[in-house]
Amino acid sequence: MQIELGSSLPPGDPHGVSVSLPLWQDTVGWAYRDEKVLEKLNTGYPRFFVPRIVRVLAQQVVQHISKSKFANTLAKIENIDDLDALLVPGKAMAMVCLEHLQNTIKDDTFGAFVINHSGNIHPLEFHTGEGGDGTSEIFAVIFRGSSSKGEPKALWQHTGYGICSRCASYWLSTATWTKASHEPDVDMPTTISSTKAKTKLRNRIADLLCSEEQTVSGNDVWLFHTGMSAIAYSAHLVSGKRKERPGVAVFGFLYVDTFKVLSHIHGFTCTLYNASDTDLDQLEADLKADPTRYEALYLEFPGNPLLASPDLIRIWKLSREYGFAVVLDDTVGTAVNLDLIAHTDIICTSLTKMFSGACNAMGGSLALNSKSKYYSQFKAKLDTVYLDTYFPPDAVIMERNSLDFAERVKMANANSELVVELLEKNSKVEQVYYPKGSPSQSYYDRHRREGGGYGFLLSIVFDKPASAIAFYDALEVAKGPSLGTNFTLSCAYTLLAHARELEWAAKYGVVEYLVRISVGIEDPEDLLGRVRKALAAAEEAA
């Protein structure tokens, strides 16, 4: 049975972080902004789709400012209905958004304000506070919707700075100046309980990252309200060491927003390498030709969606020789399966994914390697400018969701291997991308923990487009954006992430008709039965 188009995932959860796209054509419609599809979406992945409740609050903010003594700031705007707002929890985040919009939309005017829970408004430049977890004040960057050229949406998606749906719900149901009729659906924890939850999260992440050779302290882990905001913050840490427009090596085909936040938002000159040994040879040659070329190298281990694992030890040696930081995203591999901290300077993780598993709360983390030569520099910077933006209810839910993280990873590992074995036997399947059995498995195995597996994520290329579409449409699992859910979740990955750059993505092996599956913790026989049924449909496709 398919979940209805546009329904939240999990079904019925107003704070679910995925949305059902049950048919291939639904994803095509989403990717190319077909109004017939878009109008049916009740929700979406919170960075790809600004939650409706956040949009409601944004309009309330615009109306509130337009009726205040600061309305003259917006005097050039003839139609107040054309105004919109980016809502973020911190002043520094608002400054990044404001400066980016001013630099990219030069023919427009903008306003930036902070609003507290009582409705008091202050212009951003005169506000001395830095913001926080979204409970007492929010920051609004006002822009004209009709001439924004999609830049506010890009900021929202690429940086992960935007407030969460629970934060918006809290403001709409408790702030006296909002006029929206909204029933409370957020349990606000006490300061003590949310602080305890965040401490437990930091310590839990630190314990997972530890190995026999190296310990990690909870004091070397920082929490963020989204995974992408952790990546964006890492960019602040590694920038400014060298050139005016610093260079970054992007090794392997990274998650779309990592590449774009580095290049589009932070202005790095990014050089993209595939995850092969040949590309590593090229990286070394480039470094020999220009030893100060890169401030940092970003990679995922393994990559998404092709699950390749680069030679991390060789990368680490090059980084020590040529003086660049290694920033690694371990979301797909997980610290349960892999021991990576000794060969990275920074590890970023999207807690929204398997760490949570429940698909109902956002979060991210950044951890430092205490033995890194950059540790003191990065630690000092974080201790000085870090702002806790994690909305308390999300943190409490994340702490509860992650209690059994290790056990769930192991269950998903086992299920994934069974699914891969089944897929590889089918004549319609041209290739399965998975760490086990891949050409780069030896590099993965170097870092695999005792008892660790090969993860929950796999991608499939079929013999022809019709087979891929038939398989996807017939697969009776949840389908939509995101990964790392307790329930199996599939998507037409390339259309979701690269619909407007299909030829470019194909150059790196990410073809249009690739099907990605994030395997869950369901009963294995039931899951295999669903996959067999979908394969049968692929075999019957014309």
Coordinates of C-alpha atoms in Angstrom, one line a residue:
M1 CA 0.0 0.0 0.0
Q2 CA 1.4 3.4 -1.0
I3 CA 1.4 6.5 1.2
E4 CA -0.7 9.3 -0.3
L5 CA 1.2 12.0 -2.3
G6 CA 2.0 15.0 -0.1
S7 CA 1.5 13.2 3.2
S8 CA 4.1 13.8 5.9
L9 CA 6.5 11.1 6.7
P10 CA 6.0 9.7 9.3
P11 CA 2.2 9.9 8.3
G12 CA 0.2 12.3 10.4
D13 CA 3.2 13.9 12.2
P14 CA 3.1 17.7 11.8
H15 CA 6.8 17.8 12.4
G16 CA 7.8 14.9 10.1
V17 CA 10.9 15.7 8.1
S18 CA 10.0 14.0 4.9
V19 CA 7.1 13.9 2.4
S20 CA 5.5 11.1 0.4
L21 CA 6.3 11.0 -3.3
P22 CA 5.0 7.6 -4.1
L23 CA 5.3 7.6 -7.9
W24 CA 8.3 8.4 -10.1
Q25 CA 6.2 11.0 -11.9
D26 CA 5.5 12.7 -8.5
T27 CA 9.2 13.3 -8.1
V28 CA 9.4 14.6 -11.6
G29 CA 6.6 17.0 -10.8
W30 CA 8.3 18.1 -7.5
A31 CA 11.6 18.6 -9.2
Y32 CA 10.2 20.8 -12.0
R33 CA 7.7 22.6 -9.8
D34 CA 4.5 21.2 -11.3
E35 CA 1.7 23.1 -9.5
K36 CA -0.5 20.0 -9.6
V37 CA 2.1 18.2 -7.4
L38 CA 3.1 21.1 -5.3
E39 CA -0.4 21.9 -4.2
K40 CA -0.8 18.5 -2.8
L41 CA 2.3 18.7 -0.6
N42 CA 1.3 19.2 3.0
T43 CA 4.9 19.3 4.1
G44 CA 8.4 18.5 2.8
Y45 CA 12.0 18.0 3.9
P46 CA 12.4 21.1 6.1
R47 CA 15.3 22.5 4.1
F48 CA 13.9 21.8 0.7
F49 CA 10.5 23.0 1.6
V50 CA 9.9 25.8 4.1
P51 CA 7.4 24.3 6.5
R52 CA 4.0 25.9 6.1
I53 CA 3.8 26.8 9.8
V54 CA 7.1 28.7 9.4
R55 CA 5.7 30.6 6.4
V56 CA 2.7 31.6 8.5
L57 CA 4.9 32.9 11.2
A58 CA 7.1 34.8 8.6
Q59 CA 4.0 36.6 7.4
Q60 CA 3.0 37.5 10.9
V61 CA 6.5 38.9 11.4
V62 CA 6.2 41.0 8.2
Q63 CA 2.8 42.3 9.3
H64 CA 4.0 43.1 12.8
I65 CA 7.0 45.1 11.5
S66 CA 4.9 46.9 8.8
K67 CA 2.7 48.3 11.6
S68 CA 5.6 49.4 13.8
K69 CA 7.7 52.5 14.0
F70 CA 10.1 50.7 11.7
A71 CA 7.7 50.6 8.9
N72 CA 9.5 53.4 7.1
T73 CA 12.3 51.0 6.5
L74 CA 10.0 49.1 4.2
A75 CA 8.6 52.3 2.6
K76 CA 10.0 51.5 -0.8
I77 CA 7.8 48.4 -1.0
E78 CA 4.5 49.4 -2.5
N79 CA 2.8 46.0 -1.9
I80 CA 3.2 44.7 1.7
D81 CA 1.9 41.3 0.4
D82 CA 5.0 41.0 -1.7
L83 CA 7.2 40.9 1.4
D84 CA 8.5 37.7 3.0
A85 CA 11.0 36.9 5.7
L86 CA 13.8 34.4 6.4
L87 CA 13.5 33.5 10.1
V88 CA 16.7 32.3 11.9
P89 CA 17.6 32.0 15.6
G90 CA 20.9 33.9 15.6
K91 CA 22.3 37.3 14.8
A92 CA 25.4 36.0 13.0
M93 CA 23.2 33.8 10.8
A94 CA 20.9 36.7 10.0
M95 CA 24.0 38.8 9.0
V96 CA 25.2 36.0 6.6
C97 CA 21.7 35.9 5.0
L98 CA 21.5 39.7 4.8
E99 CA 24.9 40.2 3.3
H100 CA 24.4 37.4 0.8
L101 CA 21.1 38.8 -0.4
Q102 CA 22.6 42.3 -0.7
N103 CA 25.4 40.9 -2.8
T104 CA 23.3 38.8 -5.1
I105 CA 20.2 40.9 -5.5
K106 CA 21.8 44.3 -5.9
D107 CA 18.7 46.1 -7.2
D108 CA 16.6 45.6 -4.1
T109 CA 16.3 46.8 -0.5
F110 CA 16.2 44.6 2.6
G111 CA 15.5 44.9 6.2
A112 CA 16.7 42.9 9.1
F113 CA 15.2 42.9 12.6
V114 CA 15.1 41.0 15.9
I115 CA 11.7 40.4 17.6
N116 CA 11.3 39.2 21.1
H117 CA 8.5 37.1 22.6
S118 CA 6.7 40.3 23.8
G119 CA 6.7 41.7 20.3
N120 CA 9.4 44.3 20.8
I121 CA 11.3 45.0 17.5
H122 CA 14.9 46.2 17.1
P123 CA 16.9 46.7 13.8
L124 CA 19.6 44.1 13.5
E125 CA 22.5 46.6 13.5
F126 CA 21.5 48.1 16.8
H127 CA 20.8 44.8 18.6
T128 CA 23.6 43.7 21.0
G129 CA 22.3 40.2 21.7
E130 CA 23.5 37.2 19.6
G131 CA 20.3 35.2 19.8
G132 CA 20.0 31.6 20.9
D133 CA 17.8 28.6 20.9
G134 CA 14.7 30.4 19.5
T135 CA 12.7 30.6 22.7
S136 CA 13.0 34.3 23.5
E137 CA 13.8 36.0 20.2
I138 CA 14.0 35.4 16.5
F139 CA 15.8 37.2 13.7
A140 CA 14.0 38.2 10.5
V141 CA 15.6 39.1 7.2
I142 CA 12.9 40.8 5.1
F143 CA 13.0 40.6 1.3
R144 CA 10.7 41.2 -1.7
G145 CA 9.4 37.9 -2.9
S146 CA 8.8 38.9 -6.6
S147 CA 12.4 39.9 -7.2
S148 CA 14.3 37.6 -4.9
K149 CA 15.5 35.3 -7.8
G150 CA 15.3 32.3 -5.5
E151 CA 18.2 33.4 -3.4
P152 CA 16.3 33.3 0.0
K153 CA 15.2 29.8 -0.8
A154 CA 18.8 28.8 -1.6
L155 CA 20.0 30.3 1.7
W156 CA 17.3 28.4 3.6
Q157 CA 18.2 25.1 1.8
H158 CA 22.0 25.3 1.7
T159 CA 22.8 26.7 5.1
G160 CA 20.2 25.0 7.3
Y161 CA 19.9 28.3 9.3
G162 CA 16.1 28.5 9.3
I163 CA 14.1 27.9 12.4
C164 CA 12.3 24.6 12.8
S165 CA 8.6 23.9 12.7
R166 CA 8.3 23.3 16.4
C167 CA 9.9 26.7 17.0
A168 CA 7.3 28.4 14.7
S169 CA 4.5 26.5 16.4
Y170 CA 5.7 27.6 19.8
W171 CA 5.7 31.3 18.7
L172 CA 2.4 31.2 17.0
S173 CA 0.7 29.6 20.0
T174 CA 2.3 31.6 22.8
A175 CA 3.5 35.1 21.5
T176 CA 0.9 37.7 22.2
W177 CA 1.5 39.7 19.0
T178 CA 0.9 36.9 16.6
K179 CA -2.6 36.8 15.1
A180 CA -2.7 33.3 13.7
S181 CA -5.0 30.9 15.4
H182 CA -2.8 28.0 16.4
E183 CA -3.3 25.3 19.0
P184 CA -0.2 24.5 21.0
D185 CA 1.4 21.2 19.9
V186 CA 4.9 21.7 21.4
D187 CA 5.7 20.7 25.0
M188 CA 8.3 23.2 26.1
P189 CA 10.8 21.5 28.5
T190 CA 12.3 23.3 31.4
T191 CA 15.7 24.9 31.0
I192 CA 17.2 22.2 33.3
S193 CA 15.8 19.3 31.3
S194 CA 16.8 20.7 27.9
T195 CA 20.3 21.4 29.2
K196 CA 20.5 17.9 30.5
A197 CA 19.3 16.5 27.1
K198 CA 22.0 18.5 25.2
T199 CA 24.7 17.3 27.6
K200 CA 23.6 13.7 27.1
L201 CA 23.6 14.2 23.4
R202 CA 27.2 15.6 23.3
N203 CA 28.4 12.9 25.6
R204 CA 26.7 10.2 23.6
I205 CA 28.1 11.4 20.3
A206 CA 31.6 11.7 21.9
D207 CA 31.4 8.1 23.2
L208 CA 30.4 6.8 19.8
L209 CA 33.4 8.5 18.2
C210 CA 35.9 7.1 20.7
S211 CA 38.2 4.2 19.8
E212 CA 40.8 2.3 21.8
E213 CA 43.5 4.6 20.5
Q214 CA 41.7 7.9 20.9
T215 CA 39.1 9.3 23.3
V216 CA 36.7 12.1 22.5
S217 CA 35.2 14.4 25.2
G218 CA 31.7 15.7 25.2
N219 CA 33.4 19.2 25.5
D220 CA 34.7 18.7 22.0
V221 CA 31.2 18.2 20.5
W222 CA 29.0 21.1 19.5
L223 CA 25.3 20.8 18.7
F224 CA 23.4 22.6 15.9
H225 CA 19.7 22.8 15.0
T226 CA 20.4 21.2 11.6
G227 CA 23.1 19.1 10.0
M228 CA 23.8 21.6 7.3
S229 CA 24.2 24.4 9.9
A230 CA 27.1 22.3 11.4
I231 CA 28.6 22.0 7.9
A232 CA 28.2 25.8 7.4
Y233 CA 29.8 26.5 10.7
S234 CA 32.8 24.3 9.8
A235 CA 33.3 26.6 6.8
H236 CA 33.7 29.5 9.2
L237 CA 36.4 27.5 11.1
V238 CA 38.5 26.6 8.1
S239 CA 38.2 29.9 6.2
G240 CA 40.5 32.9 6.6
K241 CA 43.8 31.1 7.0
R242 CA 45.2 32.0 3.6
K243 CA 43.7 33.7 0.5
E244 CA 41.0 36.2 0.0
R245 CA 38.9 33.7 -1.9
P246 CA 40.2 30.4 -0.4
G247 CA 40.2 27.1 -2.1
V248 CA 38.5 23.9 -1.0
A249 CA 38.9 20.4 -2.3
V250 CA 35.6 18.5 -2.5
F251 CA 36.6 14.8 -2.6
G252 CA 33.9 12.5 -3.9
F253 CA 30.4 13.4 -5.1
L254 CA 29.1 15.1 -1.9
Y255 CA 25.6 15.8 -0.8
V256 CA 24.4 18.7 -3.0
D257 CA 24.0 21.3 -0.3
T258 CA 27.5 20.7 1.1
F259 CA 29.0 21.7 -2.2
K260 CA 26.7 24.7 -2.6
V261 CA 27.0 26.1 0.9
L262 CA 30.8 26.1 0.4
S263 CA 30.8 27.7 -3.0
H264 CA 27.6 29.7 -3.2
I265 CA 27.3 31.0 0.3
H266 CA 30.8 31.0 1.7
G267 CA 32.6 31.9 -1.5
F268 CA 35.1 29.1 -1.6
T269 CA 36.7 28.2 -4.9
C270 CA 35.7 24.5 -4.9
T271 CA 37.5 21.8 -6.9
L272 CA 35.6 18.6 -7.3
Y273 CA 37.4 15.3 -7.4
N274 CA 35.9 11.9 -7.7
A275 CA 36.7 9.4 -4.9
S276 CA 39.0 7.2 -6.9
D277 CA 42.7 6.6 -6.6
T278 CA 43.3 8.4 -9.9
D279 CA 41.6 11.5 -8.5
L280 CA 43.8 11.2 -5.4
D281 CA 46.8 11.2 -7.6
Q282 CA 45.5 14.3 -9.3
L283 CA 44.9 16.0 -5.9
E284 CA 48.5 15.3 -5.0
A285 CA 49.8 16.6 -8.3
D286 CA 47.7 19.8 -7.8
L287 CA 49.1 20.2 -4.3
K288 CA 52.7 19.8 -5.5
A289 CA 52.1 22.5 -8.2
D290 CA 50.5 24.8 -5.7
P291 CA 51.2 23.8 -2.0
T292 CA 48.9 26.5 -0.5
R293 CA 46.0 25.8 -2.9
Y294 CA 43.5 24.5 -0.3
E295 CA 42.3 25.6 3.1
A296 CA 40.4 22.3 3.6
L297 CA 39.2 19.1 2.0
Y298 CA 35.6 18.0 2.5
L299 CA 34.5 14.4 2.1
E300 CA 31.8 12.0 3.0
F301 CA 32.7 8.5 4.2
P302 CA 31.2 6.7 2.4
G303 CA 29.7 9.0 -0.2
N304 CA 26.1 9.6 -1.0
P305 CA 24.6 8.3 -3.3
L306 CA 27.4 6.2 -4.8
L307 CA 28.8 4.9 -1.5
A308 CA 32.4 5.1 -2.5
S309 CA 35.1 5.2 0.2
P310 CA 38.2 7.1 -0.6
D311 CA 41.7 6.4 0.8
L312 CA 41.3 8.4 3.9
I313 CA 44.8 7.6 5.3
R314 CA 46.5 8.9 2.2
I315 CA 44.3 12.0 2.3
W316 CA 45.2 12.5 5.9
K317 CA 48.9 12.3 5.2
L318 CA 48.6 14.8 2.4
S319 CA 46.7 17.2 4.7
R320 CA 49.5 17.1 7.2
E321 CA 52.1 17.7 4.5
Y322 CA 50.3 20.5 2.8
G323 CA 48.6 22.2 5.7
F324 CA 44.8 21.8 5.0
A325 CA 42.1 20.7 7.3
V326 CA 40.1 17.5 6.7
V327 CA 36.3 17.9 7.3
L328 CA 34.4 14.6 7.1
D329 CA 30.7 13.9 7.1
D330 CA 30.0 10.5 8.7
T331 CA 26.2 10.6 8.5
V332 CA 25.9 7.7 6.1
G333 CA 28.7 5.5 7.6
T334 CA 27.9 6.3 11.2
A335 CA 30.3 6.2 14.2
V336 CA 28.7 2.8 15.1
N337 CA 30.3 1.2 12.0
L338 CA 33.4 3.3 11.5
D339 CA 36.3 4.7 13.5
L340 CA 37.3 7.9 11.7
I341 CA 38.2 10.6 14.2
A342 CA 42.0 9.9 14.1
H343 CA 42.1 10.8 10.4
T344 CA 40.0 13.9 10.4
D345 CA 40.2 17.4 12.0
I346 CA 36.4 17.9 12.1
I347 CA 33.6 15.4 11.9
C348 CA 30.1 16.7 11.0
T349 CA 27.0 14.6 11.4
S350 CA 23.4 15.1 10.5
L351 CA 21.6 13.9 13.6
T352 CA 18.3 14.2 11.7
K353 CA 19.1 10.9 9.9
M354 CA 19.8 7.5 11.5
F355 CA 20.9 9.0 14.8
S356 CA 17.3 10.1 15.3
G357 CA 15.7 7.5 13.1
A358 CA 12.2 8.6 13.9
C359 CA 12.2 11.2 11.1
N360 CA 10.5 13.8 13.4
A361 CA 13.3 16.1 14.6
M362 CA 16.3 18.0 13.1
G363 CA 19.8 18.3 14.5
G364 CA 23.5 18.3 13.7
S365 CA 26.8 18.0 15.4
L366 CA 30.4 19.0 14.9
A367 CA 33.2 17.2 16.7
L368 CA 36.9 18.1 16.9
N369 CA 39.9 15.7 16.9
S370 CA 41.8 16.7 20.0
K371 CA 45.0 15.5 18.5
S372 CA 44.7 17.6 15.3
K373 CA 47.2 20.4 14.8
Y374 CA 44.3 22.7 14.3
Y375 CA 42.5 21.7 17.5
S376 CA 43.5 24.7 19.6
Q377 CA 42.7 27.1 16.9
F378 CA 39.3 25.6 16.1
K379 CA 38.4 25.1 19.8
A380 CA 39.3 28.7 20.7
K381 CA 37.1 30.0 17.9
L382 CA 34.2 27.7 18.8
D383 CA 34.4 28.6 22.5
T384 CA 34.3 32.3 21.6
V385 CA 31.6 32.5 18.9
Y386 CA 29.5 29.3 19.1
L387 CA 25.8 30.0 19.7
D388 CA 23.5 27.2 20.9
T389 CA 20.6 27.4 18.4
Y390 CA 19.1 24.1 19.2
F391 CA 15.4 24.5 20.0
P392 CA 14.9 22.8 23.3
P393 CA 11.9 20.5 22.4
D394 CA 13.9 19.2 19.3
A395 CA 16.9 18.5 21.5
V396 CA 14.8 16.6 24.1
I397 CA 13.2 14.5 21.3
M398 CA 16.5 13.9 19.7
E399 CA 18.0 12.6 22.9
R400 CA 15.1 10.3 23.4
N401 CA 15.2 9.0 19.8
S402 CA 18.9 8.3 19.9
L403 CA 19.0 6.1 23.0
D404 CA 19.0 2.9 20.8
F405 CA 21.0 4.3 17.9
A406 CA 23.7 1.6 17.9
E407 CA 21.2 -1.2 18.0
R408 CA 19.2 0.3 15.1
V409 CA 22.2 0.8 13.0
K410 CA 23.2 -2.9 13.4
M411 CA 19.6 -4.0 12.4
A412 CA 19.7 -1.8 9.3
N413 CA 23.2 -3.1 8.4
A414 CA 21.9 -6.6 8.4
N415 CA 18.7 -5.8 6.4
S416 CA 20.8 -3.8 3.9
E417 CA 23.1 -6.7 3.1
L418 CA 20.1 -9.0 2.5
V419 CA 18.5 -6.5 0.1
V420 CA 21.8 -6.0 -1.8
E421 CA 22.1 -9.8 -2.2
L422 CA 18.6 -10.0 -3.6
L423 CA 19.1 -7.1 -6.0
E424 CA 22.4 -8.3 -7.3
K425 CA 20.9 -11.6 -8.4
N426 CA 18.3 -9.9 -10.7
S427 CA 19.0 -9.5 -14.4
K428 CA 17.3 -6.1 -14.6
V429 CA 19.7 -4.6 -12.1
E430 CA 22.8 -3.3 -13.8
Q431 CA 24.7 -2.1 -10.7
V432 CA 24.2 -1.9 -6.9
Y433 CA 26.2 0.8 -5.1
Y434 CA 27.0 -0.4 -1.5
P435 CA 30.3 -0.3 0.5
K436 CA 30.5 -4.1 0.8
G437 CA 31.6 -5.6 -2.5
S438 CA 32.5 -2.2 -4.0
P439 CA 36.0 -1.5 -5.5
S440 CA 36.7 0.7 -2.5
Q441 CA 35.7 -1.8 0.2
S442 CA 39.3 -2.2 1.3
Y443 CA 39.4 1.5 2.2
Y444 CA 36.1 1.2 4.1
D445 CA 37.4 -1.9 6.0
R446 CA 40.5 0.0 7.2
H447 CA 38.2 2.0 9.4
R448 CA 35.4 -0.5 10.1
R449 CA 35.0 -1.2 13.8
E450 CA 35.0 -4.7 15.2
G451 CA 31.4 -5.8 14.7
G452 CA 30.6 -2.9 12.5
G453 CA 28.7 -3.3 9.2
Y454 CA 28.4 -1.6 5.9
G455 CA 25.6 0.8 6.6
F456 CA 21.9 1.3 5.7
L457 CA 22.2 3.1 2.3
L458 CA 22.4 1.7 -1.2
S459 CA 21.7 2.9 -4.7
I460 CA 20.6 1.0 -7.8
V461 CA 21.0 1.5 -11.5
F462 CA 18.7 -0.6 -13.7
D463 CA 19.2 -1.8 -17.3
K464 CA 16.8 0.9 -18.7
P465 CA 14.7 3.8 -17.4
A466 CA 11.5 1.8 -17.7
S467 CA 12.7 -0.8 -15.3
A468 CA 13.8 1.9 -12.7
I469 CA 10.4 3.6 -12.9
A470 CA 8.5 0.3 -12.6
F471 CA 10.6 -0.8 -9.6
Y472 CA 10.2 2.5 -7.8
D473 CA 6.4 2.8 -8.4
A474 CA 5.8 -0.8 -7.3
L475 CA 8.1 -0.7 -4.2
E476 CA 5.7 -0.6 -1.2
V477 CA 7.8 1.4 1.2
A478 CA 7.8 5.1 2.1
K479 CA 9.2 7.2 -0.7
G480 CA 10.5 10.8 -0.4
P481 CA 13.6 12.9 0.5
S482 CA 15.9 12.2 3.5
L483 CA 17.6 9.0 4.6
G484 CA 18.4 7.1 7.8
T485 CA 14.8 6.5 8.9
N486 CA 13.7 3.5 11.0
F487 CA 11.3 2.7 8.2
T488 CA 12.7 1.9 4.7
L489 CA 12.7 5.1 2.6
S490 CA 13.4 5.2 -1.1
C491 CA 13.8 8.1 -3.5
A492 CA 14.6 9.0 -7.1
Y493 CA 17.7 10.7 -5.8
T494 CA 19.1 12.5 -8.9
L495 CA 15.8 14.1 -9.6
L496 CA 15.5 15.3 -6.0
A497 CA 19.0 16.7 -5.8
H498 CA 20.1 17.5 -9.3
A499 CA 17.1 17.9 -11.6
R500 CA 18.5 21.1 -13.2
E501 CA 22.0 19.7 -13.7
L502 CA 21.4 16.2 -14.9
E503 CA 24.3 16.1 -17.4
W504 CA 26.7 17.5 -14.8
A505 CA 25.7 14.8 -12.3
A506 CA 25.9 12.0 -14.8
K507 CA 29.6 12.9 -15.4
Y508 CA 30.2 11.7 -11.9
G509 CA 28.1 8.5 -12.2
V510 CA 25.0 10.0 -10.6
V511 CA 22.6 9.1 -13.4
E512 CA 19.0 10.3 -13.8
Y513 CA 17.3 7.0 -13.2
L514 CA 19.2 6.1 -10.1
V515 CA 17.0 4.7 -7.3
R516 CA 18.3 5.1 -3.7
I517 CA 17.1 3.1 -0.8
S518 CA 17.7 3.9 2.9
V519 CA 17.0 0.5 4.5
G520 CA 15.1 0.5 7.8
I521 CA 14.7 -1.9 10.7
E522 CA 11.6 -3.7 9.6
D523 CA 11.2 -7.5 9.7
P524 CA 13.7 -8.7 7.0
E525 CA 11.4 -11.2 5.4
D526 CA 8.6 -8.7 5.0
L527 CA 11.0 -6.1 3.5
L528 CA 12.5 -8.7 1.1
G529 CA 9.0 -9.6 0.0
R530 CA 8.3 -6.0 -1.0
V531 CA 11.6 -5.8 -2.9
R532 CA 10.8 -9.0 -4.8
K533 CA 7.4 -7.6 -5.8
A534 CA 9.1 -4.4 -7.1
L535 CA 11.7 -6.4 -9.0
A536 CA 8.9 -8.4 -10.6
A537 CA 7.4 -5.2 -11.8
A538 CA 10.8 -4.1 -13.2
E539 CA 11.0 -7.4 -15.1
E540 CA 7.6 -6.8 -16.7
A541 CA 8.4 -3.2 -17.8
A542 CA 8.5 -2.6 -21.5

